mmCIF file of C-alpha atoms in Angstrom:
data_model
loop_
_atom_site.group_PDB
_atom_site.id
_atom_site.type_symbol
_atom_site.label_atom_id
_atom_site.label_comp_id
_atom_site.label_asym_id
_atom_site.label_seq_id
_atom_site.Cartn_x
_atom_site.Cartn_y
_atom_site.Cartn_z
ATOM 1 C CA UNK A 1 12.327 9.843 -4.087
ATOM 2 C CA UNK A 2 9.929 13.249 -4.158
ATOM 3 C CA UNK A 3 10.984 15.191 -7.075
ATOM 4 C CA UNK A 4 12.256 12.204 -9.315
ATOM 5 C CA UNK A 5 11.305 12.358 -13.031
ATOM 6 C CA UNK A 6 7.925 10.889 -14.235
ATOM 7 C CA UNK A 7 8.563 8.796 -17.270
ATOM 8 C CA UNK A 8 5.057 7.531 -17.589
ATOM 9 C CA UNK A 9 2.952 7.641 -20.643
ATOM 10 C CA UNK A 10 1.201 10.603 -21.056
ATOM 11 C CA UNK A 11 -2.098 8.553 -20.241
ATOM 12 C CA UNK A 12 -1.137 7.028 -17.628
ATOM 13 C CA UNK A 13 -0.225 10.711 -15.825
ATOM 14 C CA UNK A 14 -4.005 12.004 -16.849
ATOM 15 C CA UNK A 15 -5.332 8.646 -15.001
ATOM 16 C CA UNK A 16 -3.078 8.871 -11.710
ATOM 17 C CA UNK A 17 -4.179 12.464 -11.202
ATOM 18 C CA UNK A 18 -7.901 11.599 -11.863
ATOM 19 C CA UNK A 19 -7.026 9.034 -9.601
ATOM 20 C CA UNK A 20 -5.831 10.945 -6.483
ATOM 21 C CA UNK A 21 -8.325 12.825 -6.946
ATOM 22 C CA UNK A 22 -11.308 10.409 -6.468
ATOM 23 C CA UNK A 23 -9.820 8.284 -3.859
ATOM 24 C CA UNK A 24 -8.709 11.420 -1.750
ATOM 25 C CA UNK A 25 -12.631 12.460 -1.951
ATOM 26 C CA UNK A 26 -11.900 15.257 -3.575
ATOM 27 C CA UNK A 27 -13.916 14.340 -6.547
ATOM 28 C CA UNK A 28 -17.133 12.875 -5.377
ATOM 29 C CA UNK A 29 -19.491 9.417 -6.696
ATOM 30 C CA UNK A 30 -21.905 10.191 -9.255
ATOM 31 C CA UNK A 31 -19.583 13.992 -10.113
ATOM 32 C CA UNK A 32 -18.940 14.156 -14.328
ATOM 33 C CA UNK A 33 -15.223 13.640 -15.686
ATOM 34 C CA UNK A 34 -14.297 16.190 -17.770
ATOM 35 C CA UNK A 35 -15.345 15.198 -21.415
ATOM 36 C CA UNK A 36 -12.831 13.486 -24.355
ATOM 37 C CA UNK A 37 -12.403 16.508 -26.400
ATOM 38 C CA UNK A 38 -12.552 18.835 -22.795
ATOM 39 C CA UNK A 39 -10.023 16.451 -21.158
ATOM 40 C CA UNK A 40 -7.878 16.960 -24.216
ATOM 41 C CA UNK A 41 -7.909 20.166 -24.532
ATOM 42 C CA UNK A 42 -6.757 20.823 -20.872
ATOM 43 C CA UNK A 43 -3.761 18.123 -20.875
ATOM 44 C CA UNK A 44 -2.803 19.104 -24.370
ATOM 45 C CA UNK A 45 -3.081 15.657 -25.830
ATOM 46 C CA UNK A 46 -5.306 13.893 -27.939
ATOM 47 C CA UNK A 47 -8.347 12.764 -28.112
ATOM 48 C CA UNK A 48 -6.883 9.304 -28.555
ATOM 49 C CA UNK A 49 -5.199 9.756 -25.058
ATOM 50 C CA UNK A 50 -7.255 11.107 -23.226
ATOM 51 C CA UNK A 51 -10.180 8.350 -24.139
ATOM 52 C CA UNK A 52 -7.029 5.806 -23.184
ATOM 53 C CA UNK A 53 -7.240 7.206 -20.107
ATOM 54 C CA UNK A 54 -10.435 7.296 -19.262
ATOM 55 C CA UNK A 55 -10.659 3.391 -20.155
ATOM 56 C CA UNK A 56 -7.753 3.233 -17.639
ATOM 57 C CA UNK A 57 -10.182 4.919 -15.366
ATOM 58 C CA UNK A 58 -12.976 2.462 -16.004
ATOM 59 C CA UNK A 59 -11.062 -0.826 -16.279
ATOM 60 C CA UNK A 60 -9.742 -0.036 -12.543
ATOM 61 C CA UNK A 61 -13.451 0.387 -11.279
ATOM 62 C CA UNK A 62 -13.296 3.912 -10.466
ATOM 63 C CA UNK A 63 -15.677 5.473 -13.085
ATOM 64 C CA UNK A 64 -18.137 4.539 -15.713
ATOM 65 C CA UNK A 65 -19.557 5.604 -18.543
ATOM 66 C CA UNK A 66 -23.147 6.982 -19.286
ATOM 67 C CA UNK A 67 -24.473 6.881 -22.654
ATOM 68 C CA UNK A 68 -24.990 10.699 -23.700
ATOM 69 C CA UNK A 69 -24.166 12.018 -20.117
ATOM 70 C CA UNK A 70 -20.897 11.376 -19.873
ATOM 71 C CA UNK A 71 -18.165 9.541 -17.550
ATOM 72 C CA UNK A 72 -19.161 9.305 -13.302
ATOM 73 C CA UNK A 73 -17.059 8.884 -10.594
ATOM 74 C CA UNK A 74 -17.941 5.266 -8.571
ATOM 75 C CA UNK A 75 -17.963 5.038 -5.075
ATOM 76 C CA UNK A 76 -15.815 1.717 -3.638
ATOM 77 C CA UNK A 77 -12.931 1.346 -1.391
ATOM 78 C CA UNK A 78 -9.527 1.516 -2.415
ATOM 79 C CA UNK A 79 -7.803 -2.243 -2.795
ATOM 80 C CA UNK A 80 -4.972 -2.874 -1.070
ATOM 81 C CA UNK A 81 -1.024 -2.403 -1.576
ATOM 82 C CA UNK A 82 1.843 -5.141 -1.089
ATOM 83 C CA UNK A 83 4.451 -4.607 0.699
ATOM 84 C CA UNK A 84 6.620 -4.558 -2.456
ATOM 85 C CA UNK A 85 4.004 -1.700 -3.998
ATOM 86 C CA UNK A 86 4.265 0.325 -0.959
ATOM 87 C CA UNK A 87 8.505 0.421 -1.131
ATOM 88 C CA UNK A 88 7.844 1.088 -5.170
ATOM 89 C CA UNK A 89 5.371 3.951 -4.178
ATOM 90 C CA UNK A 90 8.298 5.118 -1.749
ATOM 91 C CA UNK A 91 10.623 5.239 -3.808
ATOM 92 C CA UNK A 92 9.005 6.678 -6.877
ATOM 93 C CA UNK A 93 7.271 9.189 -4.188
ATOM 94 C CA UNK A 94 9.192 9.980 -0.983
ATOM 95 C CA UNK A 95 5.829 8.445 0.310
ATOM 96 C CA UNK A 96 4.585 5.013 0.721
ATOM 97 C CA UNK A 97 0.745 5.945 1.336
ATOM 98 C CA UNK A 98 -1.736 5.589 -1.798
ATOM 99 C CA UNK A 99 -3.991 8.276 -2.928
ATOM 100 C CA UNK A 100 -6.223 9.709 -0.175
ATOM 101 C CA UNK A 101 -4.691 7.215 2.551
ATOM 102 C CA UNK A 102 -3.351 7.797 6.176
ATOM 103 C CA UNK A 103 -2.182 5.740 8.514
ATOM 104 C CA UNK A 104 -2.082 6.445 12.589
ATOM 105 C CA UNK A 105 -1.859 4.148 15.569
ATOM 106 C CA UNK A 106 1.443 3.667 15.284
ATOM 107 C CA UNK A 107 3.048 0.949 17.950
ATOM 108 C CA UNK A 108 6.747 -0.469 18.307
ATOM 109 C CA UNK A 109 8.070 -2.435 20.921
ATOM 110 C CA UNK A 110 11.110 -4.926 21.463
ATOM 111 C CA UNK A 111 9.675 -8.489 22.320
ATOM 112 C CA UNK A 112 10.729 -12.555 21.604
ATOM 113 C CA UNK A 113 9.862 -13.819 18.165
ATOM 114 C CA UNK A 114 6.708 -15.981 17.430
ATOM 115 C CA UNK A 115 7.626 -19.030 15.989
ATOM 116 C CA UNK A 116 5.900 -17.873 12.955
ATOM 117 C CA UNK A 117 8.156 -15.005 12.590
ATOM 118 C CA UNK A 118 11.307 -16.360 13.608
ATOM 119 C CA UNK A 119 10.956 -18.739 10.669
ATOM 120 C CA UNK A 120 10.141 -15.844 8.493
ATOM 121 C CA UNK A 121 13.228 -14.010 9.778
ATOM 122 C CA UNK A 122 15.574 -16.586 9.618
ATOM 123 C CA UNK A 123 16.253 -16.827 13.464
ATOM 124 C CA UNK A 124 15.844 -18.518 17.122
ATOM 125 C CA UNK A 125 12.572 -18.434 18.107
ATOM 126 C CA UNK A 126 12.413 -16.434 21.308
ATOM 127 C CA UNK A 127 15.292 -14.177 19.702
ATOM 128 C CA UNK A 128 14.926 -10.509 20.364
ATOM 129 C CA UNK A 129 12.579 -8.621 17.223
ATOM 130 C CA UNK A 130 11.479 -4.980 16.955
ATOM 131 C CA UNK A 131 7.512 -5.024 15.935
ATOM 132 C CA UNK A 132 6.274 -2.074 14.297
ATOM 133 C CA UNK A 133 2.660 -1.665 13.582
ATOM 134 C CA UNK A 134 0.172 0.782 12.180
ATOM 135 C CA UNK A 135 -3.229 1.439 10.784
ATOM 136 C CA UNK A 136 -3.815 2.527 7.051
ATOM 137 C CA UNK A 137 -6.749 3.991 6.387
ATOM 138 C CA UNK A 138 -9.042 5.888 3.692
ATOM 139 C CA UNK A 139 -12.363 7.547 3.785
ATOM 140 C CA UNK A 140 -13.875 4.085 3.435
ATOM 141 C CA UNK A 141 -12.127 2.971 6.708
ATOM 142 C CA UNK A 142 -9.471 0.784 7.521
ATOM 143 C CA UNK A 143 -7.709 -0.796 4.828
ATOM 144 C CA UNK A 144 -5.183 -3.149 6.584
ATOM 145 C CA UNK A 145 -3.343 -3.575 9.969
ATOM 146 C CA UNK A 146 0.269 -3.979 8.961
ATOM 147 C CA UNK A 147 2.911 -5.649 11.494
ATOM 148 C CA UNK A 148 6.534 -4.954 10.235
ATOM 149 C CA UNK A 149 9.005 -7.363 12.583
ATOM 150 C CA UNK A 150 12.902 -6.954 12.429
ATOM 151 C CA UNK A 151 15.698 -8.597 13.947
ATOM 152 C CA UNK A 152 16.656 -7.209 17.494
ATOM 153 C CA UNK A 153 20.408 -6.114 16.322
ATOM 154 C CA UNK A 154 19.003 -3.520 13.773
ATOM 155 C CA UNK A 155 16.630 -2.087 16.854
ATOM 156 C CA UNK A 156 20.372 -1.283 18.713
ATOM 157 C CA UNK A 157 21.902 0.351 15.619
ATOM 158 C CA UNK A 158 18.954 2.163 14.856
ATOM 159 C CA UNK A 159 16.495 3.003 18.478
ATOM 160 C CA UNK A 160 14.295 5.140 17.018
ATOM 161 C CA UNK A 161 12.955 1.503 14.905
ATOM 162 C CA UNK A 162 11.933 0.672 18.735
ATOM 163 C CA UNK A 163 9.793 4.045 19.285
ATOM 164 C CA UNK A 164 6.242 4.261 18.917
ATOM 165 C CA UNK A 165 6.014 7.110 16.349
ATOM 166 C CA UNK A 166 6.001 7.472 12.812
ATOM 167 C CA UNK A 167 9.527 7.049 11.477
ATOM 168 C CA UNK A 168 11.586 10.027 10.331
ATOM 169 C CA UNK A 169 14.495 10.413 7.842
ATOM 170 C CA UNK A 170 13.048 7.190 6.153
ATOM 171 C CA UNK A 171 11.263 4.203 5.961
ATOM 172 C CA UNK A 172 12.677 1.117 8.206
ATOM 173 C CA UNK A 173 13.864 -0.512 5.208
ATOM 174 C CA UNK A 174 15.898 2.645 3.775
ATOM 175 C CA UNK A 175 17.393 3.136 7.336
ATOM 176 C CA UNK A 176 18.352 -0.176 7.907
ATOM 177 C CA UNK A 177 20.458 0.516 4.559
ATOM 178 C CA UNK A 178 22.248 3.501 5.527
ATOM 179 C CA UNK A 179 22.995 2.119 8.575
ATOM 180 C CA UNK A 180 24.682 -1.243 7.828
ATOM 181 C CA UNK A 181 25.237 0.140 3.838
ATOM 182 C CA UNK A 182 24.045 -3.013 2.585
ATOM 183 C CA UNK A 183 21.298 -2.350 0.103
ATOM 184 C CA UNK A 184 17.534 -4.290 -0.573
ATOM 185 C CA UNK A 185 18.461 -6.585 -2.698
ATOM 186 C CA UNK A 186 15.260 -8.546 -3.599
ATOM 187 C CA UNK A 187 12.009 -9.485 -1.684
ATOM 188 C CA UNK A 188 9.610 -12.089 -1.310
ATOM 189 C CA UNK A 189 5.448 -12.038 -1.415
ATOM 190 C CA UNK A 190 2.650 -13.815 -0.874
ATOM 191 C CA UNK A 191 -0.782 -13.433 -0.393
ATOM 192 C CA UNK A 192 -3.538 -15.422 0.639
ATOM 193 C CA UNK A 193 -7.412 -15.337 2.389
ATOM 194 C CA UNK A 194 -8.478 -16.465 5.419
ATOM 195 C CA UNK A 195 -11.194 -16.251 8.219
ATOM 196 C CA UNK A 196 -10.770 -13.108 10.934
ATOM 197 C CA UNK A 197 -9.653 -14.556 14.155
ATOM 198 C CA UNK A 198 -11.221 -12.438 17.032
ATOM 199 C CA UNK A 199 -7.375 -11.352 17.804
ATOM 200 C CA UNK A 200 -7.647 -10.238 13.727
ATOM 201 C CA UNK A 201 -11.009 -8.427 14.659
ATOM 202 C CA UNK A 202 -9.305 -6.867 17.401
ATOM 203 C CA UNK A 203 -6.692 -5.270 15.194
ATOM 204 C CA UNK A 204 -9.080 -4.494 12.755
ATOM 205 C CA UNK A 205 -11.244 -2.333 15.572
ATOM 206 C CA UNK A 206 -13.820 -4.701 14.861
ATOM 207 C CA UNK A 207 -16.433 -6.861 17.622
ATOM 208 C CA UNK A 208 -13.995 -9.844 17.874
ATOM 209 C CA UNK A 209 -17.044 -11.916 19.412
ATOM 210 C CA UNK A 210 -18.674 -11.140 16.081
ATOM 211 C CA UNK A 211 -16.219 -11.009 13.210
ATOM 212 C CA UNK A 212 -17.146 -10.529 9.862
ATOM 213 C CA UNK A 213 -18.101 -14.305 8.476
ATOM 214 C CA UNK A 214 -16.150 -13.340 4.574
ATOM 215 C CA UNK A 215 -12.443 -14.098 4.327
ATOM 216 C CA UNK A 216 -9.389 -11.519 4.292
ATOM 217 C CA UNK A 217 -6.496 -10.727 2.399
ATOM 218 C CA UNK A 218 -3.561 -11.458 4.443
ATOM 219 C CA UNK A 219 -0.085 -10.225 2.455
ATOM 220 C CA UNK A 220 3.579 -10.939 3.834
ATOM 221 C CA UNK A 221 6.711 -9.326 2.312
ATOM 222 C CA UNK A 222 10.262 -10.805 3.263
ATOM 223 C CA UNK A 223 13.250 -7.808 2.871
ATOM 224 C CA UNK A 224 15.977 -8.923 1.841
ATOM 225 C CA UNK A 225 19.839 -7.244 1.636
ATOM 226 C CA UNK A 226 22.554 -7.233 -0.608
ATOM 227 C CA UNK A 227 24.586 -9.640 1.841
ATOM 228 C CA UNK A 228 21.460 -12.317 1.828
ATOM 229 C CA UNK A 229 20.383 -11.055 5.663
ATOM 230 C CA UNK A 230 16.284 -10.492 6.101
ATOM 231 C CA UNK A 231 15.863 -7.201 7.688
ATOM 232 C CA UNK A 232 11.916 -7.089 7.802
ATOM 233 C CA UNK A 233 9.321 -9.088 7.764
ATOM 234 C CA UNK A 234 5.706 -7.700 7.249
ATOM 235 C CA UNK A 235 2.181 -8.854 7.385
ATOM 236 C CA UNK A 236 -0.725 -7.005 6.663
ATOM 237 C CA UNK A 237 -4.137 -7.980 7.579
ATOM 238 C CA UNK A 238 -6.955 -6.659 5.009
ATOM 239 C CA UNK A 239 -10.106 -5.086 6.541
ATOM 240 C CA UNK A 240 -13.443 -6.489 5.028
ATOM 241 C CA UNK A 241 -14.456 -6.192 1.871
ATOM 242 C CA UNK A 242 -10.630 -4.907 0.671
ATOM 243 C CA UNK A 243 -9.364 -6.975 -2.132
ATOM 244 C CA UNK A 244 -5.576 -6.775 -3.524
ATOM 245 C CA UNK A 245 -5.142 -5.818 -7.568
ATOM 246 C CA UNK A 246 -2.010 -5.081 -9.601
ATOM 247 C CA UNK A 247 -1.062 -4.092 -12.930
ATOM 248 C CA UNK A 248 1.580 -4.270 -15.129
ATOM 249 C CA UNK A 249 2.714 -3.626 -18.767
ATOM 250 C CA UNK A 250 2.148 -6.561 -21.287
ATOM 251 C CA UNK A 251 4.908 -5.609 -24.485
ATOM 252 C CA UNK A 252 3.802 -7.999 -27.733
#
């Protein structure tokens, strides 16, 4: 939730603001990073942290480093998030959007299940399902379609799921909790590649006669609750040239 207490290192906190900052635009390619001793100075650290954060910087591909200029911002597009990252950036945030993202185009509507989801969900194909979709986007453009589908009984205890607006008073997930007060339990990923489809193109606002030749990332996330029901399923589509990274803390 907003307002929750950041126990990162003190590194980590100098690289997620120099972060935000880049991928929002508000720092611009080839613009200087404050120097080491600069940097330092400003965050009250050391020098030994702030250079750890700056190779943080670096190793994620968002600056470099010029020998006896200094450290520049790159320009690339932001990777994309899981489904699991974006309920971790929710609930560490109040906000599942990354750094300098939006997302608009927001669609729901009550239909039968695809076969494909049905599995997914556990239920009779044909079976009633809420899908919820939306664009994200940064300054580089889109960086996935994202299709959220949910069982039909969680669209009549919660009708605003069914509306074709951004969702207030919580994400889908964390409503479908207060509502039934069974909690997420766990949740399942994958990700693969694949060629665009011209429906894919579509989605993507790109020519589907003449779809990008490269594959996509393609991510699903099942939801699962406390009482072993799947309340979501989601799929999101990559746009070209978006790739999918993660990181996590190796202890000796």
């Amino acid at each position: 939730m907003a307002g929750q207490a950041d126990n990162r290192a003190p590194y980590a906190k100098i690289a997620a603001h120099y972060t935000e900052l880049i991928t929002s635009g508000q720092l611009q390619p080839g613009t200087l990073l404050p120097s080491i001793k600069n940097m330092s100075e400003e965050w009250k650290v050391s020098t030994a942290t702030a250079e750890k954060a700056l190779r943080k910087l670096r190793n994620e591909g968002l600056v470099r480093g010029i020998h006896g200029i200094g450290t520049e911002v790159l320009d690339r597009p932001a990777s994309m998030s899981s489904g699991s990252q974006r309920q971790d950036r929710g609930r560490r945030t109040g906000s599942s959007w990354g750094a300098g993202e939006r997302s608009d185009s927001h669609q729901a509507a009550v239909m039968p299940a695809p076969d494909e989801v049905a599995q997914a969900l556990d239920i009779q194909p044909g079976s009633d399902v809420v899908r919820r979709s939306r664009v994200y986007r940064d300054r580089h453009g889109i960086i996935a379609h994202s299709t959220s589908w949910i069982p039909g009984r969680y669209g009549k205890l919660i009708p605003q799921l069914a509306a074709s607006e951004r969702l207030t008073g919580g994400t889908s997930l964390q409503l479908i909790a207060q509502a039934t007060g069974h909690p997420i339990s766990h949740r399942i990923d994958t990700a693969s590649a694949r060629l665009l489809t011209p429906e894919d193109a579509r989605l993507l606002e790109l020519d589907p006669d003449n779809p990008p030749t490269e594959p996509v990332v393609v991510m699903t996330a099942k939801f699962v609750d406390s009482e072993g029901n799947i309340v979501e399923y989601g799929v999101d589509l990559g746009g070209p040239g978006r790739t999918w990274r993660t990181e996590s803390e190796v202890t000796p």
